[in-house]
Short mmCIF file of C-alpha atoms in Angstrom, two decimals:
data_model
loop_
_atom_site.label_atom_id
_atom_site.label_comp_id
_atom_site.label_asym_id
_atom_site.label_seq_id
_atom_site.Cartn_x
_atom_site.Cartn_y
_atom_site.Cartn_z
CA UNK A 1 163.27 240.62 -60.72
CA UNK A 2 164.19 244.35 -59.75
CA UNK A 3 160.78 245.29 -60.85
CA UNK A 4 158.98 242.67 -58.73
CA UNK A 5 160.99 243.90 -55.79
CA UNK A 6 159.91 247.52 -56.56
CA UNK A 7 156.17 246.38 -56.68
CA UNK A 8 156.57 244.70 -53.37
CA UNK A 9 158.00 247.69 -51.63
CA UNK A 10 155.25 250.10 -53.19
CA UNK A 11 152.42 247.50 -51.74
CA UNK A 12 154.14 247.65 -48.50
CA UNK A 13 154.29 251.48 -48.51
CA UNK A 14 150.74 251.84 -49.64
CA UNK A 15 149.55 249.60 -46.59
CA UNK A 16 151.68 251.47 -44.18
CA UNK A 17 150.38 254.86 -45.72
CA UNK A 18 146.89 253.58 -45.39
CA UNK A 19 147.54 252.67 -41.77
CA UNK A 20 147.12 248.79 -42.17
CA UNK A 21 149.28 246.32 -40.65
CA UNK A 22 149.53 243.12 -42.73
CA UNK A 23 149.99 241.04 -39.67
CA UNK A 24 146.70 242.71 -38.37
CA UNK A 25 144.93 242.01 -41.57
CA UNK A 26 145.93 238.23 -41.35
CA UNK A 27 145.00 238.09 -37.80
CA UNK A 28 141.38 239.31 -38.94
CA UNK A 29 141.20 236.58 -41.70
CA UNK A 30 142.31 233.91 -39.19
CA UNK A 31 140.09 235.22 -36.22
CA UNK A 32 137.87 232.26 -36.57
CA UNK A 33 134.38 232.04 -34.56
CA UNK A 34 133.22 235.17 -32.90
CA UNK A 35 133.34 234.98 -29.11
CA UNK A 36 135.78 231.96 -29.21
CA UNK A 37 139.41 232.14 -28.06
CA UNK A 38 142.06 229.64 -27.07
CA UNK A 39 140.72 230.03 -23.27
CA UNK A 40 137.30 231.58 -23.37
CA UNK A 41 133.72 231.23 -24.85
CA UNK A 42 131.65 234.24 -24.53
CA UNK A 43 128.06 234.66 -24.25
CA UNK A 44 125.59 237.39 -24.10
CA UNK A 45 122.74 237.48 -21.82
CA UNK A 46 119.82 239.93 -21.87
CA UNK A 47 117.34 239.69 -19.04
CA UNK A 48 115.58 241.61 -16.48
CA UNK A 49 117.49 242.07 -13.40
CA UNK A 50 115.45 245.35 -12.11
CA UNK A 51 111.98 246.35 -12.24
CA UNK A 52 108.40 244.60 -11.91
CA UNK A 53 109.83 241.21 -13.09
CA UNK A 54 113.47 241.51 -11.76
CA UNK A 55 112.90 238.40 -9.60
CA UNK A 56 112.83 236.10 -12.53
CA UNK A 57 115.74 237.30 -14.25
CA UNK A 58 118.05 237.27 -11.05
CA UNK A 59 116.86 233.68 -10.31
CA UNK A 60 117.33 232.52 -13.85
CA UNK A 61 120.88 234.28 -14.14
CA UNK A 62 122.01 232.86 -10.47
CA UNK A 63 120.82 229.19 -11.68
CA UNK A 64 122.89 229.37 -14.92
CA UNK A 65 125.71 230.69 -12.99
CA UNK A 66 125.86 227.86 -10.60
CA UNK A 67 126.51 225.27 -12.96
CA UNK A 68 128.82 227.41 -15.33
CA UNK A 69 131.13 228.15 -12.30
CA UNK A 70 130.84 224.36 -11.45
CA UNK A 71 132.09 223.48 -15.00
CA UNK A 72 134.66 226.27 -15.17
CA UNK A 73 136.37 225.27 -11.81
CA UNK A 74 136.98 221.82 -13.68
CA UNK A 75 138.49 223.33 -16.65
CA UNK A 76 135.70 224.66 -18.67
CA UNK A 77 134.64 222.84 -21.88
CA UNK A 78 137.78 221.39 -23.89
CA UNK A 79 139.95 223.76 -22.41
CA UNK A 80 137.86 226.70 -22.45
CA UNK A 81 135.89 228.70 -19.53
CA UNK A 82 132.62 230.05 -20.20
CA UNK A 83 132.12 233.86 -19.82
CA UNK A 84 128.45 235.29 -19.78
CA UNK A 85 128.41 239.10 -20.52
CA UNK A 86 125.32 240.29 -18.86
CA UNK A 87 123.09 243.23 -19.66
CA UNK A 88 119.75 244.31 -17.77
CA UNK A 89 116.95 244.96 -20.18
CA UNK A 90 114.40 245.56 -17.34
CA UNK A 91 111.68 243.56 -19.21
CA UNK A 92 111.63 246.15 -22.06
CA UNK A 93 111.58 244.97 -25.62
CA UNK A 94 113.44 248.05 -27.24
CA UNK A 95 116.33 247.92 -24.51
CA UNK A 96 116.48 243.91 -25.17
CA UNK A 97 116.80 244.79 -28.85
CA UNK A 98 119.63 247.42 -28.05
CA UNK A 99 121.36 244.97 -25.59
CA UNK A 100 121.12 242.13 -28.38
CA UNK A 101 122.73 244.25 -31.22
CA UNK A 102 125.61 245.35 -28.87
CA UNK A 103 126.27 241.60 -28.23
CA UNK A 104 126.25 240.77 -31.84
CA UNK A 105 127.87 243.69 -33.32
CA UNK A 106 130.13 245.33 -30.48
CA UNK A 107 130.88 242.12 -28.16
CA UNK A 108 130.82 239.55 -31.10
CA UNK A 109 129.51 236.85 -28.70
CA UNK A 110 129.59 233.16 -29.53
CA UNK A 111 125.80 232.77 -28.51
CA UNK A 112 122.92 234.28 -26.90
CA UNK A 113 121.86 232.76 -23.57
CA UNK A 114 119.14 232.83 -20.65
CA UNK A 115 116.76 235.39 -22.34
CA UNK A 116 113.99 236.20 -20.08
CA UNK A 117 110.47 237.00 -21.37
CA UNK A 118 108.30 236.93 -24.26
CA UNK A 119 107.75 240.53 -25.67
CA UNK A 120 111.63 241.09 -25.05
CA UNK A 121 112.74 237.78 -26.79
CA UNK A 122 110.55 238.13 -29.60
CA UNK A 123 111.85 241.75 -30.22
CA UNK A 124 115.54 240.41 -30.54
CA UNK A 125 114.64 237.67 -32.88
CA UNK A 126 115.11 239.07 -36.29
CA UNK A 127 118.60 240.23 -35.26
CA UNK A 128 119.25 236.34 -34.12
CA UNK A 129 117.99 235.03 -37.55
CA UNK A 130 120.06 237.81 -39.42
CA UNK A 131 123.41 237.07 -37.46
CA UNK A 132 122.58 233.19 -37.53
CA UNK A 133 123.84 233.13 -33.99
CA UNK A 134 122.49 230.71 -31.44
CA UNK A 135 119.97 231.55 -28.81
CA UNK A 136 119.72 229.08 -26.17
CA UNK A 137 117.73 228.73 -22.87
CA UNK A 138 114.93 231.23 -22.98
CA UNK A 139 112.85 231.66 -19.83
CA UNK A 140 109.49 231.91 -22.02
CA UNK A 141 107.01 229.41 -23.30
CA UNK A 142 106.16 231.57 -26.48
CA UNK A 143 104.80 229.76 -29.65
CA UNK A 144 106.68 232.29 -31.72
CA UNK A 145 109.80 230.99 -30.50
CA UNK A 146 108.56 227.24 -31.55
CA UNK A 147 106.76 227.56 -34.58
CA UNK A 148 108.02 227.71 -37.28
CA UNK A 149 111.06 226.11 -36.05
CA UNK A 150 114.08 228.37 -36.35
CA UNK A 151 117.56 226.70 -36.74
CA UNK A 152 119.00 229.02 -34.33
CA UNK A 153 116.57 229.27 -31.22
CA UNK A 154 116.83 226.45 -28.99
CA UNK A 155 114.17 226.11 -26.38
CA UNK A 156 114.63 223.93 -23.08
CA UNK A 157 111.33 224.25 -21.60
CA UNK A 158 107.78 223.29 -22.44
CA UNK A 159 105.51 225.79 -24.10
CA UNK A 160 102.60 228.07 -22.92
CA UNK A 161 100.21 226.11 -25.14
CA UNK A 162 101.24 222.92 -23.45
CA UNK A 163 100.81 224.39 -19.75
CA UNK A 164 97.58 225.79 -20.42
CA UNK A 165 96.38 222.78 -22.23
CA UNK A 166 97.18 220.46 -19.27
CA UNK A 167 95.70 223.17 -16.84
CA UNK A 168 92.32 223.55 -18.85
CA UNK A 169 92.02 219.70 -19.14
CA UNK A 170 92.33 219.33 -15.58
CA UNK A 171 89.78 222.06 -14.72
CA UNK A 172 87.26 220.53 -17.22
CA UNK A 173 87.96 216.82 -17.00
CA UNK A 174 88.75 216.53 -13.42
CA UNK A 175 86.81 219.37 -11.64
CA UNK A 176 83.91 219.56 -14.06
CA UNK A 177 84.33 223.59 -14.34
CA UNK A 178 82.34 224.83 -17.24
CA UNK A 179 83.05 228.78 -16.67
CA UNK A 180 86.79 229.73 -17.23
CA UNK A 181 87.86 233.34 -17.72
CA UNK A 182 91.37 234.73 -18.70
CA UNK A 183 93.12 237.65 -17.22
CA UNK A 184 96.26 238.45 -19.19
CA UNK A 185 99.09 241.05 -19.64
CA UNK A 186 98.39 243.11 -22.60
CA UNK A 187 101.49 242.20 -24.78
CA UNK A 188 103.00 239.07 -26.87
CA UNK A 189 103.36 237.09 -23.68
CA UNK A 190 99.69 237.65 -22.49
CA UNK A 191 98.47 237.27 -25.99
CA UNK A 192 100.21 233.76 -26.39
CA UNK A 193 98.72 232.50 -23.08
CA UNK A 194 95.47 233.63 -23.99
CA UNK A 195 95.47 232.07 -27.50
CA UNK A 196 96.76 228.89 -25.66
CA UNK A 197 93.87 228.87 -23.16
CA UNK A 198 91.26 229.60 -26.15
CA UNK A 199 92.82 226.63 -28.25
CA UNK A 200 92.56 224.47 -25.18
CA UNK A 201 88.98 225.26 -24.10
CA UNK A 202 88.04 224.78 -28.03
CA UNK A 203 88.97 221.40 -27.72
CA UNK A 204 86.07 220.67 -25.11
CA UNK A 205 83.67 223.21 -27.04
CA UNK A 206 84.15 225.97 -24.96
CA UNK A 207 85.51 229.58 -24.81
CA UNK A 208 86.40 232.07 -21.93
CA UNK A 209 83.30 233.56 -20.43
CA UNK A 210 85.31 236.68 -19.81
CA UNK A 211 88.62 238.24 -20.95
CA UNK A 212 90.49 240.94 -18.55
CA UNK A 213 93.86 242.55 -19.10
CA UNK A 214 96.26 245.15 -17.78
CA UNK A 215 99.43 246.97 -18.94
CA UNK A 216 102.60 245.32 -18.72
CA UNK A 217 104.75 247.29 -15.84
CA UNK A 218 101.57 248.28 -13.95
CA UNK A 219 99.47 247.05 -11.17
CA UNK A 220 95.94 248.46 -12.96
CA UNK A 221 94.16 245.35 -12.65
CA UNK A 222 90.72 246.39 -11.13
CA UNK A 223 88.97 246.61 -14.61
CA UNK A 224 90.08 243.33 -15.68
CA UNK A 225 88.85 241.92 -12.37
CA UNK A 226 85.36 243.73 -12.55
CA UNK A 227 85.09 242.23 -16.05
CA UNK A 228 85.84 238.60 -14.77
CA UNK A 229 83.81 238.70 -11.40
CA UNK A 230 80.64 239.85 -13.42
CA UNK A 231 80.95 236.82 -15.68
CA UNK A 232 80.75 234.67 -12.42
CA UNK A 233 83.61 232.71 -13.78
CA UNK A 234 84.56 229.51 -11.67
CA UNK A 235 88.32 229.78 -12.52
CA UNK A 236 90.56 232.32 -13.77
CA UNK A 237 93.67 231.59 -16.29
CA UNK A 238 96.18 234.12 -15.43
CA UNK A 239 99.25 235.28 -17.87
CA UNK A 240 100.94 238.05 -16.13
CA UNK A 241 103.63 238.49 -13.80
CA UNK A 242 103.96 238.02 -10.04
CA UNK A 243 103.03 241.48 -8.90
CA UNK A 244 99.75 242.22 -11.16
CA UNK A 245 98.80 238.26 -10.33
CA UNK A 246 99.12 238.81 -6.59
CA UNK A 247 97.35 242.20 -6.77
CA UNK A 248 94.32 240.41 -8.75
CA UNK A 249 94.03 237.58 -6.46
CA UNK A 250 94.29 239.70 -3.18
CA UNK A 251 91.66 242.28 -4.71
CA UNK A 252 89.44 239.21 -5.72
CA UNK A 253 89.72 237.93 -1.99
CA UNK A 254 89.01 241.22 -0.61
CA UNK A 255 85.89 241.79 -2.65
CA UNK A 256 84.59 238.06 -1.52
CA UNK A 257 84.98 236.56 -5.28
CA UNK A 258 87.22 233.26 -4.74
CA UNK A 259 87.20 231.09 -8.11
CA UNK A 260 90.27 228.93 -8.70
CA UNK A 261 93.19 230.80 -9.76
CA UNK A 262 95.74 229.35 -12.01
CA UNK A 263 98.87 230.80 -13.35
CA UNK A 264 101.38 229.57 -16.04
CA UNK A 265 105.13 228.96 -14.79
CA UNK A 266 106.40 232.37 -15.96
CA UNK A 267 104.74 234.09 -12.95
CA UNK A 268 107.46 232.92 -10.33
CA UNK A 269 106.34 230.55 -7.68
CA UNK A 270 108.11 231.92 -4.72
CA UNK A 271 107.80 235.66 -5.60
CA UNK A 272 103.87 234.85 -6.09
CA UNK A 273 103.41 233.18 -2.82
CA UNK A 274 105.02 235.79 -0.75
CA UNK A 275 102.90 238.44 -2.25
CA UNK A 276 99.69 236.52 -1.89
CA UNK A 277 100.73 235.70 1.71
CA UNK A 278 100.34 232.57 4.00
CA UNK A 279 96.88 233.18 5.20
CA UNK A 280 95.18 233.71 2.15
CA UNK A 281 92.03 231.42 1.71
CA UNK A 282 92.52 231.59 -2.24
CA UNK A 283 92.81 228.27 -4.37
CA UNK A 284 96.03 229.09 -6.52
CA UNK A 285 97.47 226.60 -8.81
CA UNK A 286 100.67 226.93 -11.14
CA UNK A 287 102.09 224.71 -13.66
CA UNK A 288 105.69 224.35 -13.88
CA UNK A 289 107.88 222.92 -16.63
CA UNK A 290 110.62 221.69 -14.14
CA UNK A 291 110.12 219.52 -11.12
CA UNK A 292 110.40 220.80 -7.47
CA UNK A 293 114.05 221.88 -6.57
CA UNK A 294 114.75 219.66 -3.69
CA UNK A 295 117.88 218.04 -2.35
CA UNK A 296 118.74 214.46 -3.62
CA UNK A 297 121.48 211.91 -3.00
CA UNK A 298 121.36 211.01 -6.88
CA UNK A 299 124.27 212.38 -8.57
CA UNK A 300 122.49 212.36 -11.83
CA UNK A 301 119.56 214.11 -10.69
CA UNK A 302 119.98 218.02 -11.87
CA UNK A 303 117.29 219.25 -9.43
CA UNK A 304 119.34 218.03 -6.29
CA UNK A 305 122.62 219.06 -8.09
CA UNK A 306 121.01 222.83 -8.54
CA UNK A 307 120.43 223.16 -4.77
CA UNK A 308 123.77 221.83 -3.90
CA UNK A 309 125.79 224.16 -6.45
CA UNK A 310 123.48 227.03 -5.45
CA UNK A 311 124.09 226.38 -1.76
CA UNK A 312 127.93 226.32 -2.62
CA UNK A 313 128.33 229.29 -4.84
CA UNK A 314 125.18 231.34 -3.64
CA UNK A 315 124.70 230.35 0.07
CA UNK A 316 122.24 233.52 0.43
CA UNK A 317 120.01 232.59 -2.32
CA UNK A 318 116.98 230.07 -1.93
CA UNK A 319 116.38 227.64 -4.38
CA UNK A 320 113.60 228.13 -6.79
CA UNK A 321 111.75 226.60 -9.85
CA UNK A 322 112.96 229.70 -12.07
CA UNK A 323 116.64 229.22 -10.68
CA UNK A 324 116.31 225.39 -11.69
CA UNK A 325 115.23 226.27 -14.98
CA UNK A 326 118.13 228.44 -15.60
CA UNK A 327 120.29 225.88 -14.35
CA UNK A 328 119.18 223.23 -16.69
CA UNK A 329 119.48 225.69 -19.41
CA UNK A 330 123.23 225.96 -18.46
CA UNK A 331 123.54 222.13 -18.49
CA UNK A 332 122.37 221.66 -22.14
CA UNK A 333 124.65 224.67 -23.14
CA UNK A 334 127.62 222.96 -21.84
CA UNK A 335 126.35 219.32 -23.42
CA UNK A 336 126.39 221.09 -26.52
CA UNK A 337 129.65 222.67 -26.46
CA UNK A 338 131.10 219.35 -25.15
CA UNK A 339 129.69 217.61 -28.24
CA UNK A 340 130.70 220.40 -30.70
CA UNK A 341 134.32 219.40 -29.80
CA UNK A 342 137.47 221.72 -29.63
CA UNK A 343 136.96 223.13 -32.95
CA UNK A 344 133.83 225.21 -32.16
CA UNK A 345 131.65 226.90 -34.64
CA UNK A 346 128.15 228.28 -34.27
CA UNK A 347 127.05 225.73 -37.13
CA UNK A 348 128.93 222.86 -35.22
CA UNK A 349 127.32 223.71 -32.01
CA UNK A 350 123.97 223.70 -33.53
CA UNK A 351 124.67 220.29 -35.19
CA UNK A 352 125.96 219.29 -31.59
CA UNK A 353 122.47 220.28 -30.43
CA UNK A 354 120.49 218.40 -32.62
CA UNK A 355 122.45 215.26 -31.84
CA UNK A 356 121.13 215.16 -28.19
CA UNK A 357 118.55 212.25 -28.04
CA UNK A 358 116.96 210.98 -24.69
CA UNK A 359 119.55 212.99 -22.67
CA UNK A 360 118.40 212.45 -18.85
CA UNK A 361 118.93 215.12 -16.26
CA UNK A 362 116.83 213.15 -13.72
CA UNK A 363 113.84 211.58 -12.85
CA UNK A 364 111.10 212.48 -15.24
CA UNK A 365 113.71 214.99 -17.38
CA UNK A 366 114.76 213.60 -20.75
CA UNK A 367 116.00 215.98 -23.37
CA UNK A 368 115.83 215.24 -27.26
CA UNK A 369 116.14 217.56 -29.98
CA UNK A 370 116.54 217.17 -34.02
CA UNK A 371 116.60 219.18 -37.18
CA UNK A 372 112.94 220.16 -36.90
CA UNK A 373 112.59 219.82 -32.79
CA UNK A 374 113.67 222.87 -30.93
CA UNK A 375 112.34 222.02 -27.56
CA UNK A 376 114.03 220.04 -25.30
CA UNK A 377 111.28 219.34 -22.46
CA UNK A 378 107.70 218.41 -22.93
CA UNK A 379 106.54 217.56 -19.06
CA UNK A 380 104.22 219.72 -17.34
CA UNK A 381 104.14 219.32 -13.31
CA UNK A 382 101.43 221.22 -11.19
CA UNK A 383 101.67 222.98 -7.64
CA UNK A 384 99.32 224.44 -5.47
CA UNK A 385 99.81 227.22 -3.06
CA UNK A 386 99.49 225.72 0.48
CA UNK A 387 100.89 227.90 3.86
CA UNK A 388 102.75 230.27 1.66
CA UNK A 389 104.52 227.90 -0.57
CA UNK A 390 103.84 226.12 -3.84
CA UNK A 391 104.14 222.30 -3.21
CA UNK A 392 103.56 219.43 -5.93
CA UNK A 393 99.78 218.57 -6.60
CA UNK A 394 98.22 215.61 -8.23
CA UNK A 395 94.88 215.06 -6.07
CA UNK A 396 92.56 216.45 -8.58
CA UNK A 397 89.61 214.01 -7.04
CA UNK A 398 90.40 215.15 -3.46
CA UNK A 399 90.24 218.79 -4.37
CA UNK A 400 86.85 218.44 -6.33
CA UNK A 401 85.29 216.78 -3.40
CA UNK A 402 86.62 219.76 -1.18
CA UNK A 403 84.95 222.36 -3.56
CA UNK A 404 81.88 220.37 -3.58
CA UNK A 405 81.75 220.29 0.30
CA UNK A 406 81.96 223.97 0.31
CA UNK A 407 79.05 224.79 -1.84
#
């Protein structure tokens, strides 16, 4: 008995000399899920808040925050408030990678949320897989985040492949266009849109009549414009950011070249409209992955709720398609947390997301996931620039008649 007591004393002294507190060691063992305490769930968000794509990040974040503030005011989820740690990556892939490492290793967040951009998000993907940490609600339609499906990557929006396929189908079948070019950002984002357009055209036995590109972070679009103008393309599919796309359109009009311009949703409707201008004669179309953000009396309409909550929490801000997408990201995040229950783990959260079936967010918005389905929405909505705003558009036959009348 005396020997046993002596051994215990020696062990305690050894721990003390090593600077170890037995209570701290026990606390480390019982620490539980990273980023989850009795009162908080901490998330990490790396997105562009400055630079040439800063509008996209700020709008995504404001939309998400509007819903999260609403939830937190009502006690959070199972008694826990949601906290979003935010870091600006300026749409720079290495910075996004560093931010992600900081979130996982230093901050030990529960999940990653609302990342913005293809080149940035893809750069962080290996860390996501290694850490087995959920990444939910990215503002990018990149195919690399969808195929092959990753257990930890949860997309809300439709893909660029779906956007470009729908656009090419309207151009070819409804408008009868045969000469379609592609203007793209020379990186993972632009390549993804280029490939999506090529695949879409291939289904009609066609290929781009020209390809023009520019370097991310610049407005050097003249070379790409020259290539495309010489091809006499009737339509230009644009995979870029709002600054470069607006400059391409404005220069094109100045030079007397006015094909149909089409951009994917990532470009940002409100910012592109402002930069092109109200008086522009250009025919500019944009696909959207969410419906228009307009007021509604339907309490189950997410678009209407976004407008109301944005006005409540950020009255100086203006509703946008990008902001609504961030709002929907937050809604699905919260629904997953609710279904996961109070005993929250990362794997439990993933399973909870997989259980979401036919979850309605309003007219035309239904979310479904599964073990091999990591994308919630599939619908594509089209808009057309008119008097300085992108408005919902469906009258392809009428537009075709107008085009023919101008020839």
